[in-house]
CSV table of C-alpha atoms in Angstrom, one decimal:
chain,number,residue,atom,x,y,z
T,260,MET,CA,49.4,-15.2,-18.6
T,261,PHE,CA,45.6,-14.9,-18.7
T,262,THR,CA,44.8,-14.7,-15.2
T,263,HIS,CA,47.4,-11.8,-14.1
T,264,PRO,CA,46.1,-9.2,-16.5
T,265,LEU,CA,42.4,-10.0,-15.8
T,266,VAL,CA,43.2,-9.5,-12.0
T,267,ALA,CA,45.2,-6.5,-12.7
T,268,MET,CA,42.4,-4.8,-14.8
T,269,VAL,CA,39.7,-5.8,-12.4
T,270,LEU,CA,41.6,-4.3,-9.5
T,271,LYS,CA,42.2,-1.1,-11.5
T,272,ASP,CA,38.4,-0.6,-12.3
T,273,LEU,CA,37.5,-1.3,-8.6
T,274,ARG,CA,40.2,1.1,-7.5
T,275,LEU,CA,38.9,3.7,-10.0
T,276,PHE,CA,35.4,3.3,-8.7
T,277,PHE,CA,36.1,3.5,-4.7
T,278,THR,CA,38.2,6.5,-5.4
T,279,ASP,CA,35.4,8.5,-6.5
T,280,ARG,CA,33.8,9.1,-3.2
T,281,ARG,CA,30.8,10.9,-4.5
T,282,SER,CA,29.9,8.1,-6.8
T,283,VAL,CA,30.4,5.4,-4.3
T,284,ILE,CA,27.9,7.3,-1.8
T,285,VAL,CA,25.3,7.8,-4.5
T,286,SER,CA,25.7,4.0,-5.7
T,287,PHE,CA,24.8,2.9,-1.9
T,288,VAL,CA,22.7,5.8,-0.5
T,289,MET,CA,20.2,6.0,-3.6
T,290,PRO,CA,18.9,2.6,-3.5
T,291,ILE,CA,18.6,2.5,0.3
T,292,ALA,CA,16.7,5.8,0.1
T,293,ILE,CA,14.3,5.0,-2.7
T,294,ALA,CA,13.9,1.4,-1.1
T,295,SER,CA,12.9,2.7,2.2
T,296,PHE,CA,10.5,5.0,0.4
T,297,PHE,CA,8.6,2.5,-1.6
T,298,GLY,CA,8.8,0.1,1.5
T,299,SER,CA,7.1,2.6,3.8
T,300,ILE,CA,4.3,3.0,1.1
T,301,PHE,CA,3.7,-0.7,0.5
T,302,SER,CA,4.3,-1.8,4.0
T,303,GLY,CA,1.5,0.5,5.0
T,304,VAL,CA,-1.1,-2.2,4.2
T,305,GLN,CA,0.4,-4.6,6.6
T,306,ASP,CA,1.9,-4.1,10.2
T,307,ARG,CA,5.4,-6.0,10.0
T,308,ASP,CA,5.6,-6.3,13.8
T,309,ASN,CA,2.7,-8.7,14.2
T,310,ASN,CA,1.7,-9.3,10.7
T,311,GLU,CA,-1.6,-7.8,11.0
T,312,THR,CA,-3.7,-5.6,8.5
T,313,ALA,CA,-2.8,-2.2,9.4
T,314,ARG,CA,-5.6,0.2,10.2
T,315,VAL,CA,-6.9,2.8,8.1
T,316,PRO,CA,-6.6,6.3,9.8
T,317,ILE,CA,-10.1,8.0,9.7
T,318,ALA,CA,-11.5,11.0,11.7
T,319,LEU,CA,-15.1,10.6,13.2
T,320,VAL,CA,-17.3,13.7,13.9
T,321,ASP,CA,-20.5,12.9,15.7
T,322,GLU,CA,-22.9,16.2,15.6
T,323,ASP,CA,-25.7,14.2,16.4
T,324,ALA,CA,-24.8,12.7,19.8
T,325,SER,CA,-28.0,10.5,19.7
T,326,VAL,CA,-28.3,6.9,20.9
T,327,VAL,CA,-27.9,5.9,17.1
T,328,SER,CA,-25.0,8.0,16.3
T,329,THR,CA,-23.2,7.0,19.6
T,330,ARG,CA,-23.5,3.3,18.8
T,331,ILE,CA,-22.1,3.9,15.3
T,332,ALA,CA,-19.3,5.9,16.5
T,333,ASP,CA,-18.4,3.2,19.2
T,334,ALA,CA,-18.8,0.4,16.5
T,335,VAL,CA,-16.6,2.2,14.2
T,336,ALA,CA,-14.0,3.0,16.8
T,337,ALA,CA,-13.8,-1.0,17.9
T,338,ASP,CA,-13.5,-1.9,14.3
T,339,PRO,CA,-10.1,-3.5,13.6
T,340,SER,CA,-10.0,-2.0,10.2
T,341,PHE,CA,-9.7,1.5,11.5
T,342,LYS,CA,-7.6,3.8,13.5
T,343,VAL,CA,-10.2,6.5,14.8
T,344,THR,CA,-9.9,9.8,16.1
T,345,ARG,CA,-12.6,12.1,17.3
T,346,PRO,CA,-11.7,15.7,16.1
T,347,SER,CA,-14.0,18.7,15.5
T,348,VAL,CA,-15.4,19.4,12.0
T,349,ASP,CA,-12.8,21.9,11.0
T,350,ALA,CA,-10.0,19.9,12.3
T,351,ALA,CA,-11.4,16.8,10.7
T,352,ARG,CA,-11.6,18.6,7.3
T,353,GLU,CA,-7.9,20.1,7.7
T,354,ALA,CA,-6.6,16.6,8.7
T,355,VAL,CA,-7.9,15.2,5.4
T,356,ARG,CA,-6.4,18.2,3.4
T,357,LYS,CA,-3.2,17.6,4.9
T,358,GLY,CA,-3.3,13.7,4.5
T,359,ALA,CA,-3.2,13.0,8.2
T,360,VAL,CA,-6.3,10.7,7.8
T,361,SER,CA,-7.7,9.1,4.6
T,362,VAL,CA,-11.4,9.7,5.2
T,363,ALA,CA,-13.4,11.8,7.7
T,364,VAL,CA,-16.9,10.7,8.6
T,365,VAL,CA,-19.5,13.3,9.7
T,366,ILE,CA,-22.8,12.3,11.4
T,367,PRO,CA,-25.0,15.3,11.1
T,368,GLN,CA,-27.6,16.6,13.7
T,369,GLY,CA,-30.7,14.7,13.6
T,370,PHE,CA,-29.3,11.6,11.7
T,371,GLY,CA,-30.5,9.1,14.3
T,372,ASP,CA,-34.1,10.0,14.1
T,373,ALA,CA,-34.1,10.6,10.3
T,374,ALA,CA,-32.3,7.2,9.7
T,375,SER,CA,-35.1,5.5,12.0
T,376,ARG,CA,-37.9,7.2,10.2
T,377,ALA,CA,-36.4,6.3,6.8
T,378,PHE,CA,-36.0,2.6,7.6
T,379,PHE,CA,-39.2,1.5,6.4
T,380,ALA,CA,-40.5,4.4,4.6
T,381,GLY,CA,-37.4,4.8,2.2
T,382,ARG,CA,-37.9,8.6,2.1
T,383,ASN,CA,-36.1,11.6,3.5
T,384,ARG,CA,-33.1,9.6,4.2
T,385,PRO,CA,-30.3,11.4,6.1
T,386,GLU,CA,-27.0,12.2,4.7
T,387,LEU,CA,-23.6,11.1,6.0
T,388,THR,CA,-20.7,13.4,4.9
T,389,LEU,CA,-17.6,11.7,3.8
T,390,TRP,CA,-14.3,13.9,3.0
T,391,TYR,CA,-11.5,11.9,1.6
T,392,ASP,CA,-8.2,12.2,0.0
T,393,PRO,CA,-8.7,11.8,-3.8
T,394,SER,CA,-5.4,9.5,-3.8
T,395,LYS,CA,-7.1,7.3,-1.1
T,396,ALA,CA,-9.9,5.9,-3.3
T,397,MET,CA,-9.3,2.3,-2.0
T,398,GLU,CA,-9.7,3.4,1.6
T,399,LEU,CA,-12.9,5.4,0.9
T,400,ALA,CA,-14.5,2.2,-0.6
T,401,LEU,CA,-13.3,0.3,2.5
T,402,VAL,CA,-15.0,2.9,4.8
T,403,ARG,CA,-18.2,3.0,3.1
T,404,GLY,CA,-18.5,-0.7,3.0
T,405,VAL,CA,-17.9,-1.0,6.9
T,406,LEU,CA,-19.8,2.1,7.7
T,407,THR,CA,-22.8,0.5,5.9
T,408,GLU,CA,-22.8,-2.5,8.3
T,409,HIS,CA,-22.6,-0.4,11.6
T,410,VAL,CA,-25.0,2.0,10.4
T,411,MET,CA,-27.7,-0.7,9.6
T,412,GLU,CA,-27.0,-2.6,12.8
T,413,SER,CA,-27.4,0.6,14.9
T,414,VAL,CA,-30.4,2.0,13.3
T,415,SER,CA,-32.3,-1.5,12.9
T,416,ARG,CA,-31.5,-2.0,16.8
T,417,GLU,CA,-33.2,1.4,17.6
T,418,VAL,CA,-36.0,0.8,15.4
T,419,PHE,CA,-36.8,-2.7,16.9
T,420,SER,CA,-36.1,-1.9,20.5
T,421,GLY,CA,-35.6,1.7,21.2
T,422,GLU,CA,-37.6,4.9,22.1
T,423,GLY,CA,-36.7,6.4,18.9
T,424,GLY,CA,-37.9,3.3,16.9
T,425,MET,CA,-41.3,3.4,18.6
T,426,ARG,CA,-41.7,7.0,17.5
T,427,SER,CA,-40.5,6.0,14.0
T,428,LEU,CA,-42.9,3.3,13.8
T,429,ASP,CA,-45.8,5.4,14.9
T,430,ALA,CA,-45.1,7.8,12.2
T,431,ALA,CA,-44.6,5.2,9.6
T,432,LEU,CA,-48.2,4.0,10.6
T,433,ALA,CA,-49.8,7.1,10.4
T,434,SER,CA,-48.3,7.9,6.9
T,435,ILE,CA,-48.9,4.6,5.2
T,436,ASP,CA,-52.0,6.3,3.3
T,437,MET,CA,-49.5,8.6,1.7
T,438,PHE,CA,-47.6,5.7,0.3
T,439,ALA,CA,-48.1,5.0,-3.7
T,440,MET,CA,-49.2,1.3,-2.8
T,441,SER,CA,-52.4,-0.7,-3.6
T,442,PRO,CA,-54.9,-1.3,-0.8
T,443,GLU,CA,-53.6,-4.9,-0.3
T,444,GLN,CA,-49.8,-3.8,-0.1
T,445,LYS,CA,-51.0,-1.1,2.6
T,446,ALA,CA,-52.7,-3.7,4.5
T,447,LEU,CA,-49.9,-6.1,4.5
T,448,LEU,CA,-47.5,-3.3,5.4
T,449,THR,CA,-49.8,-2.0,8.2
T,450,ASN,CA,-49.7,-5.5,9.6
T,451,MET,CA,-46.1,-5.9,9.4
T,452,LEU,CA,-45.2,-2.5,11.2
T,453,THR,CA,-48.2,-3.2,13.6
T,454,SER,CA,-46.3,-6.6,14.6
T,455,VAL,CA,-42.9,-4.9,14.8
T,456,ARG,CA,-44.1,-2.1,17.0
T,457,ALA,CA,-45.7,-4.8,19.4
T,458,PHE,CA,-42.1,-6.7,19.3
T,459,ALA,CA,-40.3,-3.5,19.9
T,460,GLN,CA,-42.6,-2.7,22.7
T,461,ARG,CA,-42.1,-6.1,24.3
T,462,GLN,CA,-38.1,-5.5,23.9
T,463,GLN,CA,-38.6,-2.6,26.1
T,464,THR,CA,-40.5,-4.1,28.9
T,465,SER,CA,-38.7,-7.2,29.0
T,466,PRO,CA,-35.9,-6.9,31.7
T,467,GLY,CA,-32.3,-7.1,30.1
T,468,SER,CA,-33.7,-8.0,26.7
T,469,GLN,CA,-32.1,-4.9,25.1
T,470,ASN,CA,-28.8,-6.0,26.2
T,471,ALA,CA,-29.1,-9.5,25.2
T,472,PRO,CA,-26.5,-10.4,22.3
T,473,GLY,CA,-27.9,-10.7,19.0
T,474,VAL,CA,-31.3,-9.1,19.9
T,475,GLY,CA,-32.7,-6.1,18.4
T,476,GLY,CA,-30.7,-5.3,15.3
T,477,ILE,CA,-29.9,-6.6,11.8
T,478,SER,CA,-26.3,-7.5,11.4
T,479,VAL,CA,-24.3,-9.2,8.6
T,480,PRO,CA,-25.1,-12.7,8.5
T,481,TYR,CA,-21.6,-14.0,8.1
T,482,THR,CA,-17.8,-13.5,9.3
T,483,VAL,CA,-14.6,-13.1,7.1
T,484,SER,CA,-11.5,-15.4,7.7
T,485,ALA,CA,-8.9,-13.6,5.8
T,486,GLN,CA,-5.4,-15.3,5.4
T,487,ALA,CA,-2.7,-14.0,3.2
T,488,MET,CA,-1.1,-16.5,0.9
T,489,THR,CA,2.4,-16.1,-0.4
T,490,SER,CA,4.4,-18.5,-2.9
T,491,SER,CA,6.9,-19.4,-0.3
T,492,GLY,CA,4.6,-19.5,2.6
T,493,ALA,CA,6.4,-16.7,4.5
T,494,PRO,CA,4.8,-13.6,5.7
T,495,TYR,CA,4.7,-10.8,3.2
T,496,ASN,CA,7.2,-7.9,4.0
T,497,GLY,CA,6.7,-4.8,1.8
T,498,TYR,CA,10.4,-3.7,2.6
T,499,ALA,CA,11.9,-6.9,1.6
T,500,HIS,CA,9.9,-6.4,-1.8
T,501,ALA,CA,11.2,-2.9,-2.1
T,502,PHE,CA,14.7,-3.6,-1.4
T,503,ALA,CA,14.9,-6.4,-4.0
T,504,GLY,CA,13.0,-4.5,-6.5
T,505,MET,CA,14.9,-1.0,-6.0
T,506,GLY,CA,18.1,-2.9,-5.7
T,507,VAL,CA,17.9,-4.6,-9.1
T,508,GLN,CA,16.6,-1.4,-10.7
T,509,PHE,CA,19.7,0.6,-9.5
T,510,LEU,CA,22.2,-2.2,-10.4
T,511,LEU,CA,20.8,-1.9,-14.0
T,512,PHE,CA,21.3,2.0,-13.8
T,513,ALA,CA,24.6,2.0,-12.3
T,514,MET,CA,25.5,-0.6,-15.1
T,515,ILE,CA,24.6,2.0,-17.7
T,516,ASN,CA,27.4,3.8,-16.6
T,517,LEU,CA,29.7,0.8,-17.3
T,518,GLY,CA,28.6,0.6,-21.0
T,519,ILE,CA,29.0,4.6,-21.2
T,520,GLU,CA,32.7,4.3,-19.8
T,521,VAL,CA,33.4,1.5,-22.2
T,522,LEU,CA,32.2,3.8,-25.0
T,523,LEU,CA,34.0,6.7,-23.8
T,524,GLU,CA,37.4,4.8,-23.4
T,525,ARG,CA,37.0,3.8,-27.1
T,526,GLN,CA,36.4,7.2,-28.4
T,527,ARG,CA,39.5,8.5,-26.3
T,528,GLY,CA,41.7,5.8,-27.9
T,529,LEU,CA,42.3,4.0,-24.5
T,530,TRP,CA,41.1,0.6,-26.1
T,531,LYS,CA,43.4,0.8,-28.9
T,532,ARG,CA,46.5,1.4,-26.6
T,533,LEU,CA,45.1,-1.7,-24.5
T,534,ARG,CA,44.8,-3.8,-27.4
T,535,SER,CA,48.4,-3.1,-28.4
T,536,ALA,CA,49.3,-4.7,-25.2
T,537,PRO,CA,49.6,-8.5,-25.0
T,538,ILE,CA,46.0,-8.7,-23.5
T,539,SER,CA,43.0,-10.4,-25.8
T,540,ARG,CA,39.8,-9.0,-26.4
T,541,LEU,CA,38.4,-11.7,-24.0
T,542,THR,CA,40.4,-10.4,-21.3
T,543,LEU,CA,39.4,-6.8,-21.8
T,544,LEU,CA,35.8,-7.6,-21.8
T,545,GLY,CA,36.1,-10.2,-19.1
T,546,SER,CA,37.6,-7.9,-16.8
T,547,LYS,CA,34.8,-5.2,-17.2
T,548,ALA,CA,32.2,-7.7,-16.7
T,549,LEU,CA,34.0,-8.9,-13.5
T,550,SER,CA,34.5,-5.6,-12.0
T,551,GLY,CA,31.2,-4.6,-12.8
T,552,SER,CA,29.8,-7.7,-11.1
T,553,ILE,CA,31.6,-7.0,-8.1
T,554,VAL,CA,30.6,-3.6,-7.6
T,555,ALA,CA,26.8,-4.7,-8.2
T,556,MET,CA,27.0,-7.3,-5.7
T,557,ILE,CA,28.6,-5.1,-3.0
T,558,THR,CA,25.9,-2.5,-3.6
T,559,LEU,CA,23.1,-5.0,-3.4
T,560,LEU,CA,24.6,-6.7,-0.2
T,561,VAL,CA,24.9,-3.3,1.4
T,562,SER,CA,21.2,-2.4,0.8
T,563,PHE,CA,20.0,-5.8,2.2
T,564,VAL,CA,22.4,-5.5,5.1
T,565,PHE,CA,20.6,-2.0,5.8
T,566,ALA,CA,17.4,-3.6,5.3
T,567,MET,CA,18.1,-6.5,7.7
T,568,VAL,CA,19.3,-4.0,10.5
T,569,VAL,CA,16.8,-1.2,10.2
T,570,PHE,CA,13.6,-2.9,8.9
T,571,LYS,CA,14.0,-6.3,10.2
T,572,VAL,CA,13.9,-8.1,6.8
T,573,ARG,CA,14.9,-11.7,7.1
T,574,ILE,CA,15.9,-14.3,4.6
T,575,SER,CA,13.3,-17.0,4.9
T,576,GLY,CA,14.9,-19.6,2.6
T,577,SER,CA,18.5,-20.8,1.9
T,578,PHE,CA,21.1,-18.2,2.7
T,579,ILE,CA,23.3,-19.9,0.2
T,580,GLY,CA,20.5,-19.5,-2.3
T,581,PHE,CA,20.3,-15.8,-1.6
T,582,LEU,CA,24.2,-15.2,-2.3
T,583,ALA,CA,23.5,-17.2,-5.5
T,584,ILE,CA,20.8,-14.8,-6.4
T,585,VAL,CA,22.8,-11.7,-5.5
T,586,PHE,CA,25.7,-13.2,-7.7
T,587,ALA,CA,23.5,-13.8,-10.6
T,588,SER,CA,21.9,-10.3,-10.3
T,589,GLY,CA,25.3,-8.7,-10.4
T,590,ALA,CA,26.4,-10.7,-13.3
T,591,MET,CA,23.1,-9.8,-15.2
T,592,ALA,CA,23.4,-6.4,-14.5
T,593,SER,CA,27.1,-6.2,-15.7
T,594,SER,CA,26.3,-7.9,-18.9
T,595,PHE,CA,23.5,-5.5,-19.3
T,596,GLY,CA,25.9,-2.7,-19.3
T,597,LEU,CA,28.1,-4.2,-22.0
T,598,LEU,CA,25.2,-5.0,-24.0
T,599,ILE,CA,24.2,-1.4,-23.9
T,600,ALA,CA,27.6,-0.4,-25.3
T,601,ALA,CA,27.5,-3.0,-27.9
T,602,LEU,CA,24.1,-1.8,-29.1
T,603,GLY,CA,24.6,2.1,-28.4
T,604,LYS,CA,27.7,2.8,-30.6
T,605,THR,CA,27.8,6.3,-29.0
T,606,PRO,CA,27.4,7.4,-25.6
T,607,GLY,CA,24.5,9.6,-26.3
T,608,SER,CA,22.5,7.0,-28.1
T,609,ALA,CA,23.6,4.4,-25.3
T,610,ARG,CA,22.0,6.7,-22.7
T,611,GLY,CA,18.7,6.7,-24.3
T,612,ILE,CA,18.4,3.0,-25.2
T,613,ALA,CA,19.6,2.2,-21.8
T,614,GLY,CA,17.2,4.5,-19.8
T,615,PHE,CA,14.0,3.1,-21.9
T,616,ALA,CA,15.2,-0.3,-21.5
T,617,THR,CA,15.8,-0.4,-17.7
T,618,LEU,CA,12.4,1.2,-17.1
T,619,MET,CA,10.4,-1.1,-19.2
T,620,MET,CA,12.3,-4.2,-17.3
T,621,VAL,CA,11.6,-3.0,-13.9
T,622,MET,CA,8.1,-2.2,-14.6
T,623,LEU,CA,7.1,-5.4,-16.3
T,624,GLY,CA,9.4,-7.3,-14.0
T,625,GLY,CA,7.4,-6.4,-11.0
T,626,ALA,CA,10.5,-4.4,-9.3
T,627,TRP,CA,8.2,-1.4,-8.5
T,628,VAL,CA,4.8,-3.2,-7.6
């Protein structure tokens, strides 16, 4: 006598749900759309096809076209951190405004000579122009850091072995008397610059020395080995996180309707008529909880099937464990809907409580980030 009414009421709730086509479409499409959007944002930091860090799109404009600026441009273009385009100045500015690139780097005219002269003097340093999207502050910091490495290496190489470096050293030696230093410091600086000039002159006259690896420039004295670490050991997939987080969020929002429907049925007197039938309170609440759990599980499974087909999301662990998590999530969401009905008392107050509680849970639980 207990099983038959329970099954009948569960089937009734499921039939009512699937009869409303608009509600079904919204229940399935909305979590997929939002999860795809979040996944596209957070998977941008990593290429899911080869598990390598995605390159930051930047525009590079070389108005100097000197030996130094050409070396800088070539080094930046070859850097694995960047995806470099070489537009005009106006096109670069417009690309940043439209969000096509995160940062635009403009090397002004005379940069190479000015940077070489300022290498030892520390005065009249040339200015690199960086245009950036204000929402991409992290990318700007990355560009500035990597750009500093390439500029230092290119300028120091020119200073120690290039024609421009010889002119810069001669200018520095001629202007030592203008520096605010003691006579002893000026003598030491003169000896150092004279030695550097002799070294640079030998670099120019020695065959093949300018092209020798590691000769002529100051480079970063270390390399970095970056390894992504996850709790499970599986590669991180932004779409997997987004579909899991957004799926749970929409389950909670969907089950708010379950609680609202219970309160509306009670206001309409439907619960009194059901209670007059030979149906226990446990059967009534159990049928609501079970039908809500089934709807929640179907919604979650449809979302993950879409993610597996379209975005190559894979279950790295136990498939049975995954199904158990889906079942537990559906039961949790359904129970949450009934809890909202119990605490809300009226449909209006229940909506306010449920919306606030859902947002707090998904934000603190890590469903978004």
